[in-house]
XYZ file of C-alpha atoms in Angstrom:
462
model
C 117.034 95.922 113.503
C 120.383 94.932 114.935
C 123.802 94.770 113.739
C 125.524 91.943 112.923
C 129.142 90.059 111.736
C 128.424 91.182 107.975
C 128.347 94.777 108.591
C 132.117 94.919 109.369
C 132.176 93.429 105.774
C 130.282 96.046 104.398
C 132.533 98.085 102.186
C 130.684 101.258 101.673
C 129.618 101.838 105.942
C 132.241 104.126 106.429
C 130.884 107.491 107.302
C 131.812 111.056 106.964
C 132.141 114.268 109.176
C 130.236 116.415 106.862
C 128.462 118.899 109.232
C 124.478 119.382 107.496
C 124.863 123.459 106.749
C 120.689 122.622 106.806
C 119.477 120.184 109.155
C 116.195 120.032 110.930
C 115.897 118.777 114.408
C 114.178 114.939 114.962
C 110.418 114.049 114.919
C 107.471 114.756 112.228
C 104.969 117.161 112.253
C 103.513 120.186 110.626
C 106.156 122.749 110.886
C 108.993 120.023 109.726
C 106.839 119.768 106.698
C 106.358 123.439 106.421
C 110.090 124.135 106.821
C 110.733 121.703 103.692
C 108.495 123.343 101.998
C 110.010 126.766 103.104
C 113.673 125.415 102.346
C 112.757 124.420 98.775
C 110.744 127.838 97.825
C 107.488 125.645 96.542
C 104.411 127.097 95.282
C 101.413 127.143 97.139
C 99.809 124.001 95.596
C 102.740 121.611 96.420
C 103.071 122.807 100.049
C 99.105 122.523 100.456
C 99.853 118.681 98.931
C 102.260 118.110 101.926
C 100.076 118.841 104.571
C 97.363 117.016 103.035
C 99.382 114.051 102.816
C 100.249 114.516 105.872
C 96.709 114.396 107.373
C 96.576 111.128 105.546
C 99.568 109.680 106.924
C 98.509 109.630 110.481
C 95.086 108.253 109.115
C 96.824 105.239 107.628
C 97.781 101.965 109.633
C 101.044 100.309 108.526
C 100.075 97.371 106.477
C 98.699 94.071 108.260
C 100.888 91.643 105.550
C 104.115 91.074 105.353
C 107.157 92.161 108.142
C 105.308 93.609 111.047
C 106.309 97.431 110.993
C 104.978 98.306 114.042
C 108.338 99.415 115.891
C 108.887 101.960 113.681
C 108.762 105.451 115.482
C 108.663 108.505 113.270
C 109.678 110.948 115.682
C 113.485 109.245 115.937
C 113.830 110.501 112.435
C 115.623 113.599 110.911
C 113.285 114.068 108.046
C 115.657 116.934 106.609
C 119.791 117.317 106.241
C 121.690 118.737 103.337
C 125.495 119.635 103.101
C 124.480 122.089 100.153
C 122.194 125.308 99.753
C 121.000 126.966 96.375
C 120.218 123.368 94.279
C 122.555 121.336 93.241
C 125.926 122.036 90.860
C 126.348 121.270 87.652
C 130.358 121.690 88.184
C 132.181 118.575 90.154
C 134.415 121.494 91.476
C 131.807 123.966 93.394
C 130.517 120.572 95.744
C 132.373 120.200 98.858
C 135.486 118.673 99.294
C 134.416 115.882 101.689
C 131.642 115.451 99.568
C 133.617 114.849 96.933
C 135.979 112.445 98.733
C 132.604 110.344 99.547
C 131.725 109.757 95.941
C 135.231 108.981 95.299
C 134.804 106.064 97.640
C 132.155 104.963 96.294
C 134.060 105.013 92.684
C 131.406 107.732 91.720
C 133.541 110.804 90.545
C 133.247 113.313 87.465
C 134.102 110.680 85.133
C 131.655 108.473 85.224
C 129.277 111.484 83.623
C 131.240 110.784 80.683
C 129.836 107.418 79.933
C 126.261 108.061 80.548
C 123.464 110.305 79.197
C 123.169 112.035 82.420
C 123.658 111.809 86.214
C 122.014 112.649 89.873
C 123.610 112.330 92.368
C 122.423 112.906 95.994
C 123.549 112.772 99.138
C 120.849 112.678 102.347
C 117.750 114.880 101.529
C 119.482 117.042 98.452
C 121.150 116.356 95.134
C 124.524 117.575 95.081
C 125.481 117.190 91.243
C 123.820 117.076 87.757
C 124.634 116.352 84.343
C 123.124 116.250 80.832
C 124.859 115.447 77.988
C 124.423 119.238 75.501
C 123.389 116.580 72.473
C 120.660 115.438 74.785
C 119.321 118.924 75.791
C 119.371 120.004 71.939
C 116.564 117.515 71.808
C 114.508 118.715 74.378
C 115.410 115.464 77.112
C 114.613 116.969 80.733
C 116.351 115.618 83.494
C 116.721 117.428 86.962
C 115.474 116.789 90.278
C 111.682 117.601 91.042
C 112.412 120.202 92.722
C 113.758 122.069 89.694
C 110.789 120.762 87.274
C 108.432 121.910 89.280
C 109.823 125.748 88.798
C 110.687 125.028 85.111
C 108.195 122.652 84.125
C 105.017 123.208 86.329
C 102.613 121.575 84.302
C 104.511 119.011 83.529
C 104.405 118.019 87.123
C 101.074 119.028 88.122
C 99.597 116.997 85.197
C 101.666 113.523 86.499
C 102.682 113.902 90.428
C 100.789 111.446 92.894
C 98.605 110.126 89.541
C 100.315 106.578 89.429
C 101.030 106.503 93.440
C 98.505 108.748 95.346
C 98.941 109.932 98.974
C 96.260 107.458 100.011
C 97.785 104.152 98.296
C 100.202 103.249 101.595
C 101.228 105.068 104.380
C 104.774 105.369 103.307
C 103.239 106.670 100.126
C 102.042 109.241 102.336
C 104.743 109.707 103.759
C 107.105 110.232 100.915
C 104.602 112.961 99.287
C 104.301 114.690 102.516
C 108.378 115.202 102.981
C 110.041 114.179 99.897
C 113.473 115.840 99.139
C 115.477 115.179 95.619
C 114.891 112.113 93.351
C 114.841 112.559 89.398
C 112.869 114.297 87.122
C 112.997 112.917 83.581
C 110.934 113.608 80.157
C 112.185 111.856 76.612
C 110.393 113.503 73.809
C 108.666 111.848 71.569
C 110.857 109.072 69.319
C 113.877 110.501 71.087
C 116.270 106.931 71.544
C 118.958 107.824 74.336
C 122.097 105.174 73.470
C 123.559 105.429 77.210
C 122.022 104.861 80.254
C 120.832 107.934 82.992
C 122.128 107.123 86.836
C 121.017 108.651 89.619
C 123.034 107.490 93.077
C 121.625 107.550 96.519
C 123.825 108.013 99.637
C 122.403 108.101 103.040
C 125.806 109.690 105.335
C 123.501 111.347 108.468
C 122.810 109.110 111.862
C 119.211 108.610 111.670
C 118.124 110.840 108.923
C 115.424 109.542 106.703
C 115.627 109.852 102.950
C 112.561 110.109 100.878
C 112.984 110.762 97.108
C 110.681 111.241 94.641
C 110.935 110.120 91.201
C 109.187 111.184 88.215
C 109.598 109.714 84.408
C 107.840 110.097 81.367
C 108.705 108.579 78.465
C 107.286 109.728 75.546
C 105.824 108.023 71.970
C 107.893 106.154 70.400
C 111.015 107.296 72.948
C 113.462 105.009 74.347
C 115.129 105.311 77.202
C 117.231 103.177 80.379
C 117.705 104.773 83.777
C 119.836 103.194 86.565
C 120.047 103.814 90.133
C 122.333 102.548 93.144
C 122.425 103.581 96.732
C 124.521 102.906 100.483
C 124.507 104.327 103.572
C 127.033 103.718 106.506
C 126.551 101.566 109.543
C 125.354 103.150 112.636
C 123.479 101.756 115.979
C 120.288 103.533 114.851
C 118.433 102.900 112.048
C 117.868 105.431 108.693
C 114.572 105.048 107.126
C 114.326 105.092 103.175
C 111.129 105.764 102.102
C 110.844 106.484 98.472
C 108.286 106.776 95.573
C 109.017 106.385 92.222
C 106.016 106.711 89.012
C 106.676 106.025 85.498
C 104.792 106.961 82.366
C 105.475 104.678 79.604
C 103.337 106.024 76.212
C 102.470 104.751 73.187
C 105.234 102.161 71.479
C 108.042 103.757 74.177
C 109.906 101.401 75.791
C 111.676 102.122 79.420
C 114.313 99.809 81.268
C 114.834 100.969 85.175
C 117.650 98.911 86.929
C 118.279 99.485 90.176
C 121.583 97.955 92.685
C 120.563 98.460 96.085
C 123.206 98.129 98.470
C 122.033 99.487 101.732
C 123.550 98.446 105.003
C 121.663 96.359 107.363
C 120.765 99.677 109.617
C 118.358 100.556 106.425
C 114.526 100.136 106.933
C 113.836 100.227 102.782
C 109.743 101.446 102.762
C 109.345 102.451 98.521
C 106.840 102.022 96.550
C 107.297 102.070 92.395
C 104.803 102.040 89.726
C 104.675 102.072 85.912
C 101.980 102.995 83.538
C 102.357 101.128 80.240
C 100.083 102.480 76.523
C 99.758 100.542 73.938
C 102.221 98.393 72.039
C 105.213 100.111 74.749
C 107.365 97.751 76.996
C 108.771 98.443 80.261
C 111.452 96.470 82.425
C 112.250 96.331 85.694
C 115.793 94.928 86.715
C 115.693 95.255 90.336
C 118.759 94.138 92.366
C 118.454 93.464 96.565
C 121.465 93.224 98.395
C 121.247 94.490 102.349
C 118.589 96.477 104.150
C 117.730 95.507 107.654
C 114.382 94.914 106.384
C 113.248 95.713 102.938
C 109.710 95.909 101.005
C 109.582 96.288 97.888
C 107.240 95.117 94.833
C 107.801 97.179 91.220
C 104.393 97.063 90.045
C 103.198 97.591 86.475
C 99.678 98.478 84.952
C 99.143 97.252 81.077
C 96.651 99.636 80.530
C 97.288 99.712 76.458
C 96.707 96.535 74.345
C 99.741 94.849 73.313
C 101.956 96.587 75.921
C 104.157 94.295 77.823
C 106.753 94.549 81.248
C 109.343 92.286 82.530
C 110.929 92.497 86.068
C 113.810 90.366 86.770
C 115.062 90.396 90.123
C 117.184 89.299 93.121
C 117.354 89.442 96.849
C 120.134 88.288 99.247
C 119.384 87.980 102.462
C 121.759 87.312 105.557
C 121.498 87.050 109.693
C 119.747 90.394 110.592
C 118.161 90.979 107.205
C 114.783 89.897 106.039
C 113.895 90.495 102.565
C 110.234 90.686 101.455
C 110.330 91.604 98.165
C 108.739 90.477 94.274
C 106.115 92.115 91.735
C 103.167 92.834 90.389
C 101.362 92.986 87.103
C 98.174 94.109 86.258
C 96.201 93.515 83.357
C 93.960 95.830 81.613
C 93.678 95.988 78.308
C 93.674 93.155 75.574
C 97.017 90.606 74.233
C 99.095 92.459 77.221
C 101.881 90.284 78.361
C 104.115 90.123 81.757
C 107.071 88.279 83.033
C 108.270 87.998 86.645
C 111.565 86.013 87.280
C 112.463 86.221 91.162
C 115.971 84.981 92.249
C 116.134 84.671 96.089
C 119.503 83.370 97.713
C 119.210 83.081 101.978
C 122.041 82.420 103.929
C 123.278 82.495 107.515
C 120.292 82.943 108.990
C 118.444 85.145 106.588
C 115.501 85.624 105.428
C 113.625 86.009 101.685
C 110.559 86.162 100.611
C 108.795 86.778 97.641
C 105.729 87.985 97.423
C 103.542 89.289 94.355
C 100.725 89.657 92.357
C 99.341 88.703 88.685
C 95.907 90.433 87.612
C 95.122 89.846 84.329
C 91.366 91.532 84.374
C 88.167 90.799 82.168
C 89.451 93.664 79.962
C 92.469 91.694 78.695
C 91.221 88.891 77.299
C 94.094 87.001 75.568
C 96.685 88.261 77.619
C 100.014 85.924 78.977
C 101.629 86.243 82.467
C 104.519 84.130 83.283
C 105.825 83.730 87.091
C 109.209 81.698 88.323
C 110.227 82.145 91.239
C 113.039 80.267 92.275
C 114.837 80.548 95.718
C 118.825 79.209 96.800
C 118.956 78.494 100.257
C 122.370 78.068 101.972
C 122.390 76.547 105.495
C 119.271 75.030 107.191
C 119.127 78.501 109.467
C 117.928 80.492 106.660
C 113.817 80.410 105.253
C 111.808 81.261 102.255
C 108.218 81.756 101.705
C 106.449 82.180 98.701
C 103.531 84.101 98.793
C 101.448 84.565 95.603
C 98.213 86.115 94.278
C 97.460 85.002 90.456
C 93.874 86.206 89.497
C 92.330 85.366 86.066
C 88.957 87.050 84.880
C 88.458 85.918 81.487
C 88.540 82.722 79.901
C 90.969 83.362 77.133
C 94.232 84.551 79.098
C 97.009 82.249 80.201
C 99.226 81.941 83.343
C 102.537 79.937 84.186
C 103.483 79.995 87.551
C 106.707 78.121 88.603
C 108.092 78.040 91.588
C 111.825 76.025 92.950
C 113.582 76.074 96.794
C 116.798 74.042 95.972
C 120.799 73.869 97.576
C 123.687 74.061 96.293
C 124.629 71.493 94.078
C 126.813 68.586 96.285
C 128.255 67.076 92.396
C 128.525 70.809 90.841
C 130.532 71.521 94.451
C 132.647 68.706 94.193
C 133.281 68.590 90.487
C 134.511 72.542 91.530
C 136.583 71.286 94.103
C 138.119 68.456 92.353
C 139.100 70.859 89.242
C 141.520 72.712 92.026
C 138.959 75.741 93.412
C 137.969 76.361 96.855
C 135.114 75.789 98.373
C 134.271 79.953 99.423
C 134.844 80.365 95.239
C 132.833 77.381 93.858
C 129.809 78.512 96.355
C 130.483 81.973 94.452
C 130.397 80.917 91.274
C 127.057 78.511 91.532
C 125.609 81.422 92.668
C 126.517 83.523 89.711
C 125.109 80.618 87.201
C 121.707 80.313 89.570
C 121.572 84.456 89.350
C 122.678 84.518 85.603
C 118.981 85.533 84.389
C 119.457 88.870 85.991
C 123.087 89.645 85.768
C 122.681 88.901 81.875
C 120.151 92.102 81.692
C 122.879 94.645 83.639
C 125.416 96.503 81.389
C 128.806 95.108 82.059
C 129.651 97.363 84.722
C 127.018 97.123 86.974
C 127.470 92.962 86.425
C 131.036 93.466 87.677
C 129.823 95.571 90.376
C 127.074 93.013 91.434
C 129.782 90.236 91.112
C 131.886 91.799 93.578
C 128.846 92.316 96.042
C 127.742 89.193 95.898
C 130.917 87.788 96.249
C 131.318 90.217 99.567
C 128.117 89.491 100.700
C 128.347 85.547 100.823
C 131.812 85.248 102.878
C 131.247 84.483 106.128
């Protein structure tokens, strides 16, 4: 991937001094993986789990679809760097100054704990800082990093870990479980409703290090619950590899919302994979937002495994010159009078690239089931491409599917009905874009929309 004209734009690529007090020297290979392990004081079963993934890894080819990923070379990676030692604080005061000064940046400080149910925040391989509202642990909520769950709460883990995304589904899956480093743990108890959202923030700072979270969420019966995440990284000449997994447990009537505002810069290679189990009669929503990454993959996927459970996942990508974004869904089907939505929202300008590409499976074993697909894509210029690439599968004769799909321009009478009403032509472009994106900026709480405005708005001036 190459640099281009929109990553002097790019508002969070500064970069900080912060000499790693840990950092592990480039390349991959057993005793970088035993040193993580080492580092994070694991029990024997989890470190046995990393080299076994690892094994697997180097048995894997990358995958023959989508954006060839064969110039990827693992050994220019740093697969470990952390500016803190002994886990991460639970007091804004004890993390680093410059630390500090880089969430502050990023208008991520100590009081924006106060309007959420809890926070994670995590810079290269470690979190830094953690929150939980006191009301919340009365009621038993968990939420840490793995790496404390797995001393805490070791069956917890051991019972869900790798069941949802195993070591052998990909071989960044493989990846991820053989050197993952922070991410979120999170258990709701049964009917426990959490009012506020739970955040966890991403922040790549290190030339060429590689961040590989792991995320891990079970929501209980009858709980409810809404996590958000967001992430950057500077700009460098070298690229930083994300590489994360992510598995959710949604039980019986729970529902679960997971938004996510990824705002990488172009220098990102963005590798995750994310799953969701869904019981019967529970819901759960993706609300997955693209903006930069030199190249990014990424397809939430959901399994309806309960009858009557349902998912949604609403999403956009943005693609510019330098960036191609191969991104969309997938729902699967298993049990009977399950339902799924996908609404995909591509915009490709300058000489970008966006593609969506997903996957509907509703299986013999949901019979009257209901999957809905639109997938609608703005292109800007005649430089910039879309494909669509679907897979709809029905095995039974009593399920439904309603695929749509839309490549369209802007709108020449919207543009000059803008124009002639006094506004420019940079902010009508900007605000058709908003009205073709509404879908998913209507599902964001009000500050990530006026985040996401702002993006956008950044991300579309030449």
């Amino acid at each position: 991937m190459t640099k281009n004209n929109f990553n002097k734009k790019y508002q969070y690529g500064f970069k900080d001094v912060n000499k790693p007090l840990v950092q592990l020297k480039k390349g991959l290979s057993v005793d970088v993986i035993k040193t993580i392990s080492k580092i994070k004081n694991e029990p024997k079963w989890m470190a046995d789990n990393r080299l076994k993934a690892f094994q697997v890894f180097k048995k894997i080819k990358n995958p023959k679809w989508g954006p060839n990923l064969s110039f990827i070379n693992f050994d220019d990676y740093i697969y470990y760097s952390s500016v803190i030692t002994g886990g991460y604080k639970t007091d804004w005061n004890e993390i680093p100054d410059n630390v500090k000064n880089t969430f502050k940046k990023l208008n991520i400080s100590d009081e924006h704990a106060k309007v959420l149910s809890g926070v994670n925040d995590q810079y290269d391989s470690e979190n830094v800082y953690h929150s939980l509202e006191k009301e919340l642990q009365k009621k038993h909520v968990i939420f840490s990093n793995i790496e404390t769950a797995i001393k805490e709460h070791p069956e917890l883990v051991k019972k869900y870990f790798g069941k949802l995304v195993p070591m052998t589904d990909n071989k960044y899956a493989a990846l991820n479980t053989a050197v993952w480093s922070g991410g979120s743990f999170l258990y709701v108890p049964k009917n426990v409703k959490l009012d506020k959202p739970l955040q966890s923030y991403f922040r790549i700072n290190t030339k060429s290090v590689g961040q590989f979270e792991r995320t891990l969420i079970i929501i209980d019966e009858g709980a409810t619950a809404h996590y958000v995440e967001g992430c950057t990284a500077p700009i460098y000449d070298k690229n930083n590899l994300h590489a994360a997994v992510v598995e959710v447990f949604v039980e019986k009537n729970a529902k679960f919302r997971y938004s996510t505002i990824q705002n990488w810069s172009d220098n990102v290679l963005n590798l995750v994979t994310k799953r969701a189990r869904v019981e019967e009669n529970a819901v759960m929503e993706w609300i997955d937002g693209n903006l930069g990454s030199g190249l990014n993959m990424k397809y939430p996927a959901t399994y309806l495994v309960g009858k009557n459970a349902s998912s949604k996942c609403i999403s956009i990508a943005v693609s510019h010159k330098g960036v191609i974004q191969d991104t969309g869904a997938k729902m699967i089907h298993l049990a009977p009078n399950t339902k799924s939505l996908i609404i995909s929202k591509s915009i490709a300008h300058s000489g970008g690239e966006a593609n969506y590409r997903g996957l509907v499976n509703i299986t013999k074993n949901a019979p009257y089931s209901m999957a809905t697909v639109t997938c609608d894509t703005l292109i800007l210029d005649s430089i910039s491409k879309s494909d669509t690439i679907p897979t709809e599968i029905i095995a039974n004769k009593t399920s439904f599917l309603k695929h749509e799909a839309k490549v369209t321009d802007l709108d020449k009478e919207k543009m000059f009905y803008l124009n002639s009403r006094g506004i420019n032509e940079e902010d009508a472009k900007h605000l058709l874009v908003l009205g073709f994106m509404e879908e998913f900026i209507n599902e964001l709480p009000m500050e990530y929309a006026v985040e996401l405005n702002r993006l956008l708005k950044q991300d579309l001036t030449n």
